């Protein structure tokens, strides 16, 4: 099995993006799966094509995109991507779409095709916090998750795909407010590694009660 793991470049005034920094720390093989690492731009119009170039170069079985979710306290695994681009701040190319569909003819949303409950469970079983998230936001991360799932649905039927958001790295939080959550890059990378182990081991998701009450 081959898995393409992407991380975004820094955006919004940050010097690093913990997503790609953690991806770089991953081993090259996880549970027998070959890991291909790729940095992609935090740009609405360029992120999807950058992933597609990686797909065409490496023919992965799985595409896992990883992005920063500053303010979240732990690694969160996204269940759904919505057909909406709504940017509070310009992206790294100055693009700032508002109220726009990502795909004019696309469905309102796509669900991930990764075994997210098994992923959450395996991270937790190794003693690290992890949750499912039911919104990837409306910025470039949701954009790339939606567009990759759209590509998989329309052009690459054998690819399973999904998205993980990671918290600020500790060094990013040093100058931020006292309540800003963060994690070490090593912890973030280990969480990603355990999540990927579960992808390699589970073609179908496990039946475990998760979800939220609000
Ligand atoms: N996080 C942003 C875009 C790039 C990134 O790492 C997001 O959550 O949309």
mmCIF file of C-alpha atoms and ligand atoms in Angstrom:
data_model
loop_
_atom_site.group_PDB
_atom_site.id
_atom_site.type_symbol
_atom_site.label_atom_id
_atom_site.label_comp_id
_atom_site.label_asym_id
_atom_site.label_seq_id
_atom_site.Cartn_x
_atom_site.Cartn_y
_atom_site.Cartn_z
ATOM 1 C CA UNK A 1 0.000 0.000 0.000
ATOM 2 C CA UNK A 2 1.168 3.486 -0.808
ATOM 3 C CA UNK A 3 -0.056 6.582 1.020
ATOM 4 C CA UNK A 4 0.461 10.164 -0.110
ATOM 5 C CA UNK A 5 0.594 12.434 2.952
ATOM 6 C CA UNK A 6 0.515 16.168 2.313
ATOM 7 C CA UNK A 7 1.066 19.172 4.609
ATOM 8 C CA UNK A 8 0.428 22.845 3.887
ATOM 9 C CA UNK A 9 3.003 25.630 3.844
ATOM 10 C CA UNK A 10 2.798 28.338 6.574
ATOM 11 C CA UNK A 11 -0.048 30.866 6.283
ATOM 12 C CA UNK A 12 -1.717 33.676 8.212
ATOM 13 C CA UNK A 13 1.555 35.168 9.454
ATOM 14 C CA UNK A 14 2.877 31.954 11.037
ATOM 15 C CA UNK A 15 6.532 31.028 10.462
ATOM 16 C CA UNK A 16 5.863 27.299 10.297
ATOM 17 C CA UNK A 17 2.940 25.056 9.557
ATOM 18 C CA UNK A 18 2.886 22.207 12.097
ATOM 19 C CA UNK A 19 1.120 20.053 9.520
ATOM 20 C CA UNK A 20 4.067 19.771 7.160
ATOM 21 C CA UNK A 21 6.623 19.915 10.000
ATOM 22 C CA UNK A 22 4.966 16.839 11.552
ATOM 23 C CA UNK A 23 4.578 15.086 8.180
ATOM 24 C CA UNK A 24 8.344 15.476 7.678
ATOM 25 C CA UNK A 25 8.929 13.594 10.970
ATOM 26 C CA UNK A 26 6.947 10.537 9.825
ATOM 27 C CA UNK A 27 8.832 7.333 9.070
ATOM 28 C CA UNK A 28 8.981 6.327 5.392
ATOM 29 C CA UNK A 29 7.100 3.105 6.106
ATOM 30 C CA UNK A 30 4.174 2.719 8.550
ATOM 31 C CA UNK A 31 2.603 -0.708 9.158
ATOM 32 C CA UNK A 32 3.939 -1.868 5.798
ATOM 33 C CA UNK A 33 2.567 1.173 3.952
ATOM 34 C CA UNK A 34 4.977 3.308 1.939
ATOM 35 C CA UNK A 35 4.654 6.966 2.975
ATOM 36 C CA UNK A 36 5.154 9.676 0.321
ATOM 37 C CA UNK A 37 5.423 13.210 1.776
ATOM 38 C CA UNK A 38 4.437 16.323 -0.135
ATOM 39 C CA UNK A 39 4.242 20.003 0.813
ATOM 40 C CA UNK A 40 1.345 21.837 -0.842
ATOM 41 C CA UNK A 41 0.545 25.575 -1.063
ATOM 42 C CA UNK A 42 -2.087 27.246 1.104
ATOM 43 C CA UNK A 43 -3.792 28.599 -1.995
ATOM 44 C CA UNK A 44 -7.375 27.787 -2.979
ATOM 45 C CA UNK A 45 -6.715 27.343 -6.694
ATOM 46 C CA UNK A 46 -3.354 25.579 -6.385
ATOM 47 C CA UNK A 47 -3.776 23.090 -3.539
ATOM 48 C CA UNK A 48 -5.975 20.593 -5.400
ATOM 49 C CA UNK A 49 -3.798 20.581 -8.537
ATOM 50 C CA UNK A 50 -0.679 20.103 -6.342
ATOM 51 C CA UNK A 51 -2.249 16.999 -4.780
ATOM 52 C CA UNK A 52 -3.335 15.742 -8.190
ATOM 53 C CA UNK A 53 0.239 16.112 -9.484
ATOM 54 C CA UNK A 54 1.314 13.954 -6.524
ATOM 55 C CA UNK A 55 -1.375 11.391 -7.360
ATOM 56 C CA UNK A 56 -0.208 11.200 -10.967
ATOM 57 C CA UNK A 57 3.447 10.944 -9.967
ATOM 58 C CA UNK A 58 3.034 8.294 -7.243
ATOM 59 C CA UNK A 59 -0.272 6.437 -7.858
ATOM 60 C CA UNK A 60 -1.145 6.196 -4.146
ATOM 61 C CA UNK A 61 -3.883 3.969 -2.702
ATOM 62 C CA UNK A 62 -4.613 6.575 -0.023
ATOM 63 C CA UNK A 63 -4.361 10.371 0.065
ATOM 64 C CA UNK A 64 -4.179 11.939 3.520
ATOM 65 C CA UNK A 65 -4.044 15.743 3.646
ATOM 66 C CA UNK A 66 -2.930 17.395 6.868
ATOM 67 C CA UNK A 67 -3.462 21.024 7.923
ATOM 68 C CA UNK A 68 -3.124 23.364 10.892
ATOM 69 C CA UNK A 69 -6.203 24.114 12.985
ATOM 70 C CA UNK A 70 -4.896 26.726 15.428
ATOM 71 C CA UNK A 71 -7.040 26.702 18.574
ATOM 72 C CA UNK A 72 -7.821 22.980 18.534
ATOM 73 C CA UNK A 73 -6.251 21.118 21.441
ATOM 74 C CA UNK A 74 -5.387 17.848 19.738
ATOM 75 C CA UNK A 75 -5.267 16.067 16.416
ATOM 76 C CA UNK A 76 -8.766 15.881 14.900
ATOM 77 C CA UNK A 77 -9.854 13.667 12.040
ATOM 78 C CA UNK A 78 -12.331 15.221 9.645
ATOM 79 C CA UNK A 79 -15.492 13.406 8.644
ATOM 80 C CA UNK A 80 -16.937 15.812 6.075
ATOM 81 C CA UNK A 81 -15.921 18.436 3.506
ATOM 82 C CA UNK A 82 -18.463 20.970 2.193
ATOM 83 C CA UNK A 83 -18.832 22.572 -1.244
ATOM 84 C CA UNK A 84 -18.084 26.094 -0.025
ATOM 85 C CA UNK A 85 -15.150 28.495 -0.228
ATOM 86 C CA UNK A 86 -15.430 31.286 2.332
ATOM 87 C CA UNK A 87 -12.133 32.896 3.289
ATOM 88 C CA UNK A 88 -11.855 35.143 6.359
ATOM 89 C CA UNK A 89 -8.290 36.067 5.338
ATOM 90 C CA UNK A 90 -6.586 36.002 1.922
ATOM 91 C CA UNK A 91 -4.657 32.824 1.146
ATOM 92 C CA UNK A 92 -0.935 32.788 0.296
ATOM 93 C CA UNK A 93 -1.664 34.031 -3.253
ATOM 94 C CA UNK A 94 -4.078 36.763 -2.129
ATOM 95 C CA UNK A 95 -7.162 34.788 -3.140
ATOM 96 C CA UNK A 96 -10.166 35.433 -0.877
ATOM 97 C CA UNK A 97 -13.267 33.686 -2.232
ATOM 98 C CA UNK A 98 -16.623 34.444 -0.614
ATOM 99 C CA UNK A 99 -19.807 32.335 -0.762
ATOM 100 C CA UNK A 100 -18.463 30.329 -3.701
ATOM 101 C CA UNK A 101 -18.955 26.651 -4.463
ATOM 102 C CA UNK A 102 -15.709 24.705 -4.859
ATOM 103 C CA UNK A 103 -17.254 22.657 -7.678
ATOM 104 C CA UNK A 104 -20.209 24.223 -9.513
ATOM 105 C CA UNK A 105 -21.656 20.803 -10.358
ATOM 106 C CA UNK A 106 -20.481 19.018 -7.221
ATOM 107 C CA UNK A 107 -22.582 17.660 -4.354
ATOM 108 C CA UNK A 108 -23.083 19.761 -1.213
ATOM 109 C CA UNK A 109 -20.602 17.618 0.708
ATOM 110 C CA UNK A 110 -18.406 14.545 0.659
ATOM 111 C CA UNK A 111 -17.716 12.213 3.548
ATOM 112 C CA UNK A 112 -14.178 10.944 4.033
ATOM 113 C CA UNK A 113 -13.530 7.422 2.784
ATOM 114 C CA UNK A 114 -10.964 6.718 5.519
ATOM 115 C CA UNK A 115 -11.716 4.540 8.590
ATOM 116 C CA UNK A 116 -11.823 7.528 10.930
ATOM 117 C CA UNK A 117 -13.165 5.764 14.017
ATOM 118 C CA UNK A 118 -10.406 3.161 13.775
ATOM 119 C CA UNK A 119 -7.920 6.019 13.380
ATOM 120 C CA UNK A 120 -9.199 7.896 16.446
ATOM 121 C CA UNK A 121 -9.252 4.660 18.443
ATOM 122 C CA UNK A 122 -5.674 3.723 17.560
ATOM 123 C CA UNK A 123 -4.337 7.167 18.499
ATOM 124 C CA UNK A 124 -6.215 7.000 21.823
ATOM 125 C CA UNK A 125 -5.065 3.417 22.450
ATOM 126 C CA UNK A 126 -1.506 4.794 22.383
ATOM 127 C CA UNK A 127 -2.351 7.325 25.088
ATOM 128 C CA UNK A 128 -2.823 10.440 22.975
ATOM 129 C CA UNK A 129 -5.997 12.536 22.700
ATOM 130 C CA UNK A 130 -7.798 12.470 19.352
ATOM 131 C CA UNK A 131 -11.312 13.328 18.185
ATOM 132 C CA UNK A 132 -13.488 13.228 15.101
ATOM 133 C CA UNK A 133 -14.323 16.690 13.757
ATOM 134 C CA UNK A 134 -17.485 17.357 11.779
ATOM 135 C CA UNK A 135 -16.248 20.546 10.144
ATOM 136 C CA UNK A 136 -13.031 21.176 8.277
ATOM 137 C CA UNK A 137 -13.962 24.871 8.116
ATOM 138 C CA UNK A 138 -14.401 26.894 4.927
ATOM 139 C CA UNK A 139 -10.791 27.771 4.100
ATOM 140 C CA UNK A 140 -8.084 25.977 2.091
ATOM 141 C CA UNK A 141 -8.148 22.770 4.176
ATOM 142 C CA UNK A 142 -11.837 22.169 3.507
ATOM 143 C CA UNK A 143 -11.137 23.116 -0.124
ATOM 144 C CA UNK A 144 -8.431 20.505 -0.579
ATOM 145 C CA UNK A 145 -10.385 17.824 1.296
ATOM 146 C CA UNK A 146 -13.464 18.458 -0.860
ATOM 147 C CA UNK A 147 -11.524 18.648 -4.110
ATOM 148 C CA UNK A 148 -9.526 15.474 -3.414
ATOM 149 C CA UNK A 149 -12.707 13.561 -2.525
ATOM 150 C CA UNK A 150 -14.297 14.969 -5.700
ATOM 151 C CA UNK A 151 -11.288 13.778 -7.727
ATOM 152 C CA UNK A 152 -11.519 10.360 -6.099
ATOM 153 C CA UNK A 153 -15.260 10.173 -6.819
ATOM 154 C CA UNK A 154 -14.938 11.231 -10.446
ATOM 155 C CA UNK A 155 -11.453 10.193 -11.635
ATOM 156 C CA UNK A 156 -9.593 7.958 -9.200
ATOM 157 C CA UNK A 157 -12.141 5.428 -7.881
ATOM 158 C CA UNK A 158 -9.544 3.274 -6.113
ATOM 159 C CA UNK A 159 -8.191 6.083 -3.935
ATOM 160 C CA UNK A 160 -9.382 6.452 -0.327
ATOM 161 C CA UNK A 161 -8.976 9.997 0.971
ATOM 162 C CA UNK A 162 -9.378 12.156 4.027
ATOM 163 C CA UNK A 163 -8.058 14.978 6.169
ATOM 164 C CA UNK A 164 -6.463 15.503 9.581
ATOM 165 C CA UNK A 165 -6.245 18.856 11.354
ATOM 166 C CA UNK A 166 -3.428 19.374 13.867
ATOM 167 C CA UNK A 167 -3.002 21.938 16.678
ATOM 168 C CA UNK A 168 -0.380 24.680 16.846
ATOM 169 C CA UNK A 169 3.119 23.368 17.546
ATOM 170 C CA UNK A 170 4.387 24.379 21.002
ATOM 171 C CA UNK A 171 6.851 26.893 19.557
ATOM 172 C CA UNK A 172 4.008 28.717 17.769
ATOM 173 C CA UNK A 173 2.131 29.195 21.051
ATOM 174 C CA UNK A 174 5.052 30.835 22.903
ATOM 175 C CA UNK A 175 3.987 34.373 21.961
ATOM 176 C CA UNK A 176 0.246 33.702 22.011
ATOM 177 C CA UNK A 177 -2.392 34.062 24.770
ATOM 178 C CA UNK A 178 -2.110 31.902 27.889
ATOM 179 C CA UNK A 179 -5.127 29.806 26.873
ATOM 180 C CA UNK A 180 -3.750 28.865 23.428
ATOM 181 C CA UNK A 181 -3.590 25.072 23.100
ATOM 182 C CA UNK A 182 -0.572 23.482 21.434
ATOM 183 C CA UNK A 183 1.299 20.182 21.182
ATOM 184 C CA UNK A 184 4.885 19.221 20.466
ATOM 185 C CA UNK A 185 5.685 18.331 16.877
ATOM 186 C CA UNK A 186 6.776 14.890 18.102
ATOM 187 C CA UNK A 187 3.344 14.303 19.673
ATOM 188 C CA UNK A 188 1.590 15.531 16.544
ATOM 189 C CA UNK A 189 3.767 13.275 14.348
ATOM 190 C CA UNK A 190 3.140 10.251 16.611
ATOM 191 C CA UNK A 191 -0.609 10.924 16.436
ATOM 192 C CA UNK A 192 -0.404 11.006 12.636
ATOM 193 C CA UNK A 193 1.628 7.795 12.644
ATOM 194 C CA UNK A 194 -0.973 5.932 14.763
ATOM 195 C CA UNK A 195 -3.769 7.268 12.563
ATOM 196 C CA UNK A 196 -1.941 6.024 9.465
ATOM 197 C CA UNK A 197 -1.374 2.617 11.102
ATOM 198 C CA UNK A 198 -5.156 2.312 11.380
ATOM 199 C CA UNK A 199 -5.627 3.293 7.733
ATOM 200 C CA UNK A 200 -3.218 0.526 6.714
ATOM 201 C CA UNK A 201 -4.961 -2.026 8.942
ATOM 202 C CA UNK A 202 -8.631 -1.179 8.268
ATOM 203 C CA UNK A 203 -10.277 -1.222 4.857
ATOM 204 C CA UNK A 204 -13.680 -0.760 6.543
ATOM 205 C CA UNK A 205 -14.254 1.422 9.583
ATOM 206 C CA UNK A 206 -14.917 -0.086 13.006
ATOM 207 C CA UNK A 207 -18.275 0.214 14.776
ATOM 208 C CA UNK A 208 -17.668 2.331 17.872
ATOM 209 C CA UNK A 209 -19.984 4.956 19.347
ATOM 210 C CA UNK A 210 -18.503 8.417 18.706
ATOM 211 C CA UNK A 211 -20.120 11.712 17.692
ATOM 212 C CA UNK A 212 -21.129 14.794 19.635
ATOM 213 C CA UNK A 213 -24.227 15.915 21.501
ATOM 214 C CA UNK A 214 -23.976 19.514 20.349
HETATM 215 N N1 LIG B 1 -4.843 25.164 7.661
HETATM 216 C C1 LIG B 1 -5.816 25.996 6.978
HETATM 217 C C2 LIG B 1 -5.305 26.106 5.557
HETATM 218 C C3 LIG B 1 -3.908 25.573 5.572
HETATM 219 C C4 LIG B 1 -3.746 24.957 6.880
HETATM 220 O O1 LIG B 1 -2.747 24.313 7.265
HETATM 221 C C5 LIG B 1 -7.248 25.482 7.104
HETATM 222 O O2 LIG B 1 -7.572 24.820 8.107
HETATM 223 O O3 LIG B 1 -8.048 25.735 6.229
#
